[in-house]
Amino acid sequence: MKSLFRLLLLCYLAKVTGKIHVERSGILPVNSKSFGIQFYITLANDAKKKLTITPKTPRCCWRVDKNDLDCKSMELIGGNEMKLSPFKKGNITYVFPNKYPMDRAGSCDFTFVAGEKLLRHKVYFNTTEPKKRSWLDVIGFGGDNYRKCRGVDRVDPRKDCRPVDCVEKYNGWRNFFRNSTGKCEVVHDCYTKGKKGELPEIAFDKDYNDCKSLVSPELTRKQRKQIHDNMEKSKLAKMKYTLEDIKEINPVPLNCHHGRRVGSVCVCDDGWRTKTNNVPKRDLRYIYDWCNVRIKKSKHSRQRALLLAVSFIIQGLSLVGFTLLIGWLVIIWSCFITGSERHVDDSTENRDVLPQRLKALWDIIARLWRRDYHGYVHTTYEPSNDNELHLKKGQRVKDIVKIDDGDGWYEGTCNGVRGYFDQDYVVIKTSETRQQSDSERH
């Protein structure tokens, strides 16, 4: 099984890399006195014929800081074409010339062409010196680490943490050194729109690596006088007093569709609402099309409205009949049952007792016929106006009151908020229906 795996692996390598392979690779030793990093790659020719090996331009990346990866500034020199005899080895070398070769960690990708085959190879490098621990560190007096430099582009602490030459270290890719961070930064490109021969409006500030406007944000006294004179002499100067009483001008164009504009919002006609699904955060400032969705009434909603209307009529007739019955009972009770008491009491006491009894009786009737109308949300509804309730399926709406001429709209309280809602989204019940449903469950 192992022999078969090796055979397949050799076939795969032969197909991908051709007849060459890398014997060894790496970098030569680097110290603080070096002026660059030298890379070497030893290639071996496995073919039975002479091969011409052509290197491609390598690509190197190194980590400047924790969140900063540089893949542009390291440009290698070398990598000449080489002819390699059968079963022979040869070295291909590269050099990265730089005054600051230390404290670099990263990798370089190399590509070699042999005939029609490609060989790709990655070389890792790390020129960071391990910090030597001094006996002064043990007793707490410092030592080699007696001072730390703030920023990755400041040199050794013994050299007063002077900044590096950004142009030299980054090969012209980062030419500005910022003292606050201790790092070299890319110089900003400042572009200005203007025709040939015109003075630019933007200039580069070399002290802060920023683009500054050459146009003053405030008008000079001469400019203000010129504008004022032009306004006084213009044809529109005579019309300026006609615009004096305008307190607020809303520049936002609104299309109210089926509604009317009131200030910066639209009030929809009956049966219309505003679609706010595509409005950011449902903010009224970003709504331009108002009253663009017709409120559809389903068959069930019409049936519920009819049943509710019939229920209101029956309850009203019952209340009137019950009130008349109680009234007749009060009259009979006052005239016949309490007749003997009236002969004993004087006329003043009779006039005081009768209104008190009628008021107490009316309070009893009101308590008996009061209905606690509430409802349950069966369909979620997003409000289109500020005075509408935000309904979620399963919520309870309390203290429901029908609005006169509301065409199916009611007022109620949901989650402590008082507002308006459409009957299409809520099943309205009374306290009696709730008690009946609870008894049926038991």
CSV table of C-alpha atoms in Angstrom, one decimal, residues 12-315:
chain,number,residue,atom,x,y,z
A,12,TYR,CA,1.7,13.7,-9.3
A,13,LEU,CA,5.0,15.6,-8.6
A,14,ALA,CA,6.3,14.8,-12.0
A,15,LYS,CA,3.1,16.1,-13.6
A,16,VAL,CA,3.1,19.3,-11.5
A,17,THR,CA,6.8,20.2,-11.2
A,18,GLY,CA,8.4,18.5,-14.2
A,19,LYS,CA,11.9,17.2,-13.7
A,20,ILE,CA,13.3,19.6,-11.2
A,21,HIS,CA,13.0,19.9,-7.4
A,22,VAL,CA,14.4,22.0,-4.6
A,23,GLU,CA,17.2,20.5,-2.6
A,24,ARG,CA,17.5,23.2,0.1
A,25,SER,CA,16.7,26.9,0.5
A,26,GLY,CA,16.9,29.7,3.0
A,27,ILE,CA,18.7,33.0,3.8
A,28,LEU,CA,22.3,33.7,4.8
A,29,PRO,CA,23.0,35.0,8.4
A,30,VAL,CA,22.0,38.6,9.0
A,31,ASN,CA,23.2,41.0,11.7
A,32,SER,CA,22.8,44.7,12.5
A,33,LYS,CA,25.8,45.6,10.3
A,34,SER,CA,24.4,43.8,7.2
A,35,PHE,CA,23.1,45.9,4.3
A,36,GLY,CA,20.5,43.4,3.0
A,37,ILE,CA,19.1,39.9,3.1
A,38,GLN,CA,20.5,37.1,0.8
A,39,PHE,CA,18.2,34.3,-0.3
A,40,TYR,CA,19.5,31.0,-1.9
A,41,ILE,CA,17.6,28.1,-3.5
A,42,THR,CA,19.4,24.9,-4.6
A,43,LEU,CA,17.7,23.2,-7.6
A,44,ALA,CA,18.3,19.7,-8.8
A,45,ASN,CA,17.7,18.4,-12.4
A,46,ASP,CA,16.1,14.9,-12.3
A,47,ALA,CA,15.7,14.7,-16.1
A,48,LYS,CA,18.0,12.9,-18.5
A,49,LYS,CA,18.5,16.0,-20.6
A,50,LYS,CA,19.8,19.5,-20.0
A,51,LEU,CA,17.2,21.9,-18.8
A,52,THR,CA,17.0,25.7,-18.9
A,53,ILE,CA,15.5,27.1,-15.7
A,54,THR,CA,14.0,30.6,-15.9
A,55,PRO,CA,13.0,32.3,-12.6
A,56,LYS,CA,10.0,34.5,-12.4
A,57,THR,CA,9.8,37.7,-10.3
A,58,PRO,CA,9.4,36.7,-6.6
A,59,ARG,CA,6.8,38.2,-4.3
A,60,CYS,CA,7.7,38.9,-0.6
A,61,CYS,CA,5.4,39.8,2.3
A,62,TRP,CA,6.5,40.7,5.8
A,63,ARG,CA,4.6,41.8,8.9
A,64,VAL,CA,5.3,45.4,9.9
A,65,ASP,CA,3.0,45.4,12.8
A,66,LYS,CA,0.3,43.2,14.3
A,67,ASN,CA,-2.4,44.3,11.8
A,68,ASP,CA,0.0,45.6,9.1
A,69,LEU,CA,1.2,43.2,6.3
A,70,ASP,CA,3.5,44.8,3.7
A,71,CYS,CA,3.7,43.0,0.3
A,72,LYS,CA,5.1,45.9,-1.8
A,73,SER,CA,8.3,47.3,-0.4
A,74,MET,CA,10.5,44.1,-0.5
A,75,GLU,CA,11.8,43.9,-4.0
A,76,LEU,CA,14.5,41.2,-4.6
A,77,ILE,CA,17.4,41.5,-7.1
A,78,GLY,CA,18.9,38.5,-8.9
A,79,GLY,CA,17.5,35.2,-10.0
A,80,ASN,CA,19.3,34.8,-13.3
A,81,GLU,CA,18.4,32.2,-15.9
A,82,MET,CA,20.4,28.9,-15.4
A,83,LYS,CA,21.1,25.9,-17.6
A,84,LEU,CA,21.4,22.7,-15.6
A,85,SER,CA,22.9,19.4,-16.8
A,86,PRO,CA,21.2,16.1,-16.1
A,87,PHE,CA,21.4,15.0,-12.5
A,88,LYS,CA,23.2,18.2,-11.5
A,89,LYS,CA,22.5,20.8,-8.9
A,90,GLY,CA,22.7,24.6,-9.1
A,91,ASN,CA,22.2,27.6,-6.9
A,92,ILE,CA,19.9,30.6,-7.7
A,93,THR,CA,20.4,33.6,-5.4
A,94,TYR,CA,18.5,36.8,-4.7
A,95,VAL,CA,19.5,39.9,-2.7
A,96,PHE,CA,17.2,42.4,-0.9
A,97,PRO,CA,19.5,45.5,-0.5
A,98,ASN,CA,18.4,47.6,2.5
A,99,LYS,CA,19.9,49.6,5.4
A,100,TYR,CA,17.4,48.0,7.7
A,101,PRO,CA,17.4,44.2,7.3
A,102,MET,CA,16.8,43.4,10.9
A,103,ASP,CA,13.4,42.8,12.6
A,104,ARG,CA,11.7,41.4,9.5
A,105,ALA,CA,9.6,38.3,9.5
A,106,GLY,CA,7.7,37.0,6.5
A,107,SER,CA,8.0,34.8,3.4
A,108,CYS,CA,8.8,35.0,-0.3
A,109,ASP,CA,7.2,33.0,-3.1
A,110,PHE,CA,9.5,31.9,-5.9
A,111,THR,CA,8.5,30.4,-9.2
A,112,PHE,CA,10.7,28.6,-11.7
A,113,VAL,CA,10.0,27.6,-15.3
A,114,ALA,CA,11.6,24.4,-16.7
A,115,GLY,CA,10.2,23.8,-20.2
A,116,GLU,CA,6.4,23.7,-19.9
A,117,LYS,CA,6.4,23.0,-16.1
A,118,LEU,CA,6.3,25.3,-13.1
A,119,LEU,CA,8.0,24.8,-9.8
A,120,ARG,CA,6.7,27.0,-6.9
A,121,HIS,CA,8.6,27.3,-3.6
A,122,LYS,CA,8.1,29.4,-0.5
A,123,VAL,CA,11.0,30.6,1.7
A,124,TYR,CA,10.3,31.8,5.2
A,125,PHE,CA,12.6,34.3,6.9
A,126,ASN,CA,12.9,36.0,10.3
A,127,THR,CA,15.7,38.4,11.1
A,128,THR,CA,14.5,39.4,14.6
A,129,GLU,CA,17.3,38.9,17.1
A,130,PRO,CA,16.4,37.0,20.3
A,131,LYS,CA,16.6,39.4,23.2
A,132,LYS,CA,19.4,38.7,25.6
A,133,ARG,CA,18.6,38.7,29.2
A,134,SER,CA,21.0,40.7,31.4
A,135,TRP,CA,21.8,40.1,35.1
A,136,LEU,CA,20.5,43.7,35.6
A,137,ASP,CA,17.1,42.6,34.6
A,138,VAL,CA,17.1,40.1,37.5
A,139,ILE,CA,17.8,42.6,40.2
A,140,GLY,CA,15.4,45.2,38.6
A,141,PHE,CA,17.9,47.7,37.2
A,142,GLY,CA,17.0,47.1,33.5
A,143,GLY,CA,19.9,46.1,31.3
A,144,ASP,CA,19.5,45.6,27.6
A,145,ASN,CA,15.8,46.4,27.9
A,146,TYR,CA,16.3,49.5,30.0
A,147,ARG,CA,14.4,51.6,27.4
A,148,LYS,CA,11.7,50.7,24.9
A,149,CYS,CA,11.1,52.6,21.7
A,150,ARG,CA,7.5,53.4,20.9
A,151,GLY,CA,6.7,52.4,17.3
A,152,VAL,CA,8.0,49.8,14.9
A,153,ASP,CA,10.0,52.3,12.8
A,154,ARG,CA,12.3,53.6,15.6
A,155,VAL,CA,15.8,52.2,15.7
A,156,ASP,CA,17.7,50.7,18.7
A,157,PRO,CA,17.1,52.3,22.1
A,158,ARG,CA,20.8,52.9,22.5
A,159,LYS,CA,20.5,55.3,19.5
A,160,ASP,CA,18.0,57.5,21.3
A,161,CYS,CA,15.0,55.8,19.4
A,162,ARG,CA,15.6,57.9,16.4
A,163,PRO,CA,13.2,57.3,13.5
A,164,VAL,CA,14.3,55.3,10.5
A,165,ASP,CA,14.7,56.7,7.0
A,166,CYS,CA,11.2,55.8,5.7
A,167,VAL,CA,12.2,56.1,2.0
A,168,GLU,CA,15.1,53.7,2.5
A,169,LYS,CA,13.3,51.1,4.6
A,170,TYR,CA,10.2,50.9,2.5
A,171,ASN,CA,11.8,51.6,-0.9
A,172,GLY,CA,9.6,54.7,-1.5
A,173,TRP,CA,6.3,53.1,-0.6
A,174,ARG,CA,6.0,54.7,2.8
A,175,ASN,CA,7.7,58.1,3.0
A,176,PHE,CA,6.0,59.9,5.9
A,177,PHE,CA,7.0,59.3,9.5
A,178,ARG,CA,4.3,60.0,12.1
A,179,ASN,CA,5.7,60.8,15.6
A,180,SER,CA,2.5,59.9,17.5
A,181,THR,CA,2.5,56.3,16.2
A,182,GLY,CA,6.2,55.8,15.5
A,183,LYS,CA,5.4,54.3,12.1
A,184,CYS,CA,6.0,55.2,8.4
A,185,GLU,CA,2.9,55.9,6.4
A,186,VAL,CA,1.9,56.0,2.8
A,187,VAL,CA,1.9,59.6,1.5
A,188,HIS,CA,-1.6,60.7,0.5
A,189,ASP,CA,-2.4,61.6,-3.1
A,190,CYS,CA,-4.1,64.9,-3.3
A,191,TYR,CA,-6.3,65.4,-6.4
A,192,THR,CA,-7.9,68.6,-7.5
A,193,LYS,CA,-10.4,69.2,-10.3
A,194,GLY,CA,-9.5,72.1,-12.5
A,195,LYS,CA,-8.7,73.1,-16.0
A,196,LYS,CA,-5.2,73.7,-17.4
A,197,GLY,CA,-3.8,77.0,-16.1
A,198,GLU,CA,-6.1,77.2,-13.1
A,199,LEU,CA,-4.8,77.3,-9.6
A,200,PRO,CA,-5.4,74.2,-7.5
A,201,GLU,CA,-7.9,74.2,-4.7
A,202,ILE,CA,-6.2,71.4,-2.7
A,203,ALA,CA,-2.5,71.1,-1.6
A,204,PHE,CA,-0.5,68.5,0.3
A,205,ASP,CA,0.6,69.3,3.8
A,206,LYS,CA,3.9,67.6,4.3
A,207,ASP,CA,3.9,68.2,8.1
A,208,TYR,CA,0.7,66.2,8.7
A,209,ASN,CA,0.5,64.0,5.7
A,210,ASP,CA,-2.9,65.3,4.7
A,211,CYS,CA,-4.7,67.2,2.0
A,212,LYS,CA,-5.7,70.7,2.9
A,213,SER,CA,-8.1,73.0,1.1
A,214,LEU,CA,-6.7,76.2,-0.3
A,215,VAL,CA,-10.2,77.8,-0.3
A,216,SER,CA,-11.1,79.7,2.9
A,217,PRO,CA,-14.2,78.3,4.6
A,218,GLU,CA,-15.4,81.9,5.4
A,219,LEU,CA,-16.0,84.8,3.0
A,220,THR,CA,-13.9,87.8,3.2
A,221,ARG,CA,-15.3,91.3,3.8
A,222,LYS,CA,-14.8,92.2,0.2
A,223,GLN,CA,-16.6,89.0,-1.0
A,224,ARG,CA,-19.6,89.6,1.3
A,225,LYS,CA,-19.9,93.2,0.1
A,226,GLN,CA,-19.8,92.1,-3.5
A,227,ILE,CA,-22.5,89.5,-2.9
A,228,HIS,CA,-24.6,92.1,-1.1
A,229,ASP,CA,-24.3,94.7,-3.9
A,230,ASN,CA,-25.2,92.1,-6.5
A,231,MET,CA,-28.3,91.1,-4.6
A,232,GLU,CA,-29.4,94.7,-4.1
A,233,LYS,CA,-29.0,95.5,-7.8
A,234,SER,CA,-30.6,92.3,-9.2
A,235,LYS,CA,-34.1,91.9,-10.5
A,236,LEU,CA,-35.0,89.6,-7.7
A,237,ALA,CA,-34.3,92.3,-5.0
A,238,LYS,CA,-37.9,93.6,-5.4
A,239,MET,CA,-39.4,90.2,-4.7
A,240,LYS,CA,-37.4,89.5,-1.5
A,241,TYR,CA,-40.1,91.0,0.8
A,242,THR,CA,-42.8,88.6,-0.6
A,243,LEU,CA,-40.8,85.7,0.9
A,244,GLU,CA,-40.4,87.3,4.2
A,245,ASP,CA,-43.3,85.4,6.0
A,246,ILE,CA,-42.2,82.0,5.0
A,247,LYS,CA,-41.0,80.4,8.2
A,248,GLU,CA,-40.0,76.9,7.0
A,249,ILE,CA,-39.1,75.5,3.6
A,250,ASN,CA,-38.9,71.8,3.4
A,251,PRO,CA,-36.6,70.9,0.5
A,252,VAL,CA,-37.5,67.2,0.6
A,253,PRO,CA,-39.9,66.4,-2.2
A,254,LEU,CA,-42.9,64.3,-1.0
A,255,ASN,CA,-45.4,62.4,-3.1
A,256,CYS,CA,-48.5,61.9,-1.0
A,257,HIS,CA,-50.4,59.9,-3.6
A,258,HIS,CA,-53.7,59.2,-1.8
A,259,GLY,CA,-53.3,61.7,1.0
A,260,ARG,CA,-52.5,65.3,1.8
A,261,ARG,CA,-49.2,66.9,2.9
A,262,VAL,CA,-49.0,68.4,6.4
A,263,GLY,CA,-45.6,69.9,7.0
A,264,SER,CA,-42.9,67.3,6.3
A,265,VAL,CA,-45.3,64.3,6.4
A,266,CYS,CA,-48.4,63.1,4.6
A,267,VAL,CA,-51.8,62.2,6.1
A,268,CYS,CA,-53.3,59.3,4.2
A,269,ASP,CA,-56.9,59.1,3.1
A,270,ASP,CA,-59.2,56.4,4.6
A,271,GLY,CA,-58.2,52.9,3.3
A,272,TRP,CA,-54.6,53.8,2.5
A,273,ARG,CA,-51.3,53.5,4.3
A,274,THR,CA,-47.6,54.0,3.6
A,275,LYS,CA,-45.2,51.2,2.8
A,276,THR,CA,-42.1,51.5,5.0
A,277,ASN,CA,-40.4,48.1,4.5
A,278,ASN,CA,-37.6,49.6,2.4
A,279,VAL,CA,-37.1,52.7,4.5
A,280,PRO,CA,-33.9,52.8,6.6
A,281,LYS,CA,-34.8,52.3,10.3
A,282,ARG,CA,-38.4,53.3,9.3
A,283,ASP,CA,-37.4,57.0,9.8
A,284,LEU,CA,-40.0,59.4,8.5
A,285,ARG,CA,-37.2,61.6,7.1
A,286,TYR,CA,-36.4,59.0,4.5
A,287,ILE,CA,-40.0,58.4,3.2
A,288,TYR,CA,-40.7,60.1,-0.1
A,289,ASP,CA,-43.6,58.0,-1.4
A,290,TRP,CA,-46.6,58.2,1.0
A,291,CYS,CA,-50.0,56.6,1.1
A,292,ASN,CA,-49.1,54.1,-1.7
A,293,VAL,CA,-50.6,50.9,-0.3
A,294,ARG,CA,-54.4,50.2,-0.2
A,295,ILE,CA,-55.6,48.5,3.0
A,296,LYS,CA,-57.3,45.3,1.8
A,297,LYS,CA,-60.2,44.0,3.9
A,298,SER,CA,-60.4,40.3,3.9
A,299,LYS,CA,-63.7,38.3,3.9
A,300,HIS,CA,-63.1,37.3,7.5
A,301,SER,CA,-62.6,40.9,8.6
A,302,ARG,CA,-65.9,41.9,7.0
A,303,GLN,CA,-67.6,39.1,8.8
A,304,ARG,CA,-66.1,40.1,12.1
A,305,ALA,CA,-67.1,43.7,11.5
A,306,LEU,CA,-70.7,42.7,10.8
A,307,LEU,CA,-70.8,40.4,13.8
A,308,LEU,CA,-69.4,43.2,16.0
A,309,ALA,CA,-71.9,45.7,14.7
A,310,VAL,CA,-74.8,43.3,15.3
A,311,SER,CA,-73.4,42.7,18.8
A,312,PHE,CA,-73.3,46.4,19.5
A,313,ILE,CA,-76.9,46.8,18.3
A,314,ILE,CA,-78.1,43.9,20.4
A,315,GLN,CA,-76.3,45.2,23.5
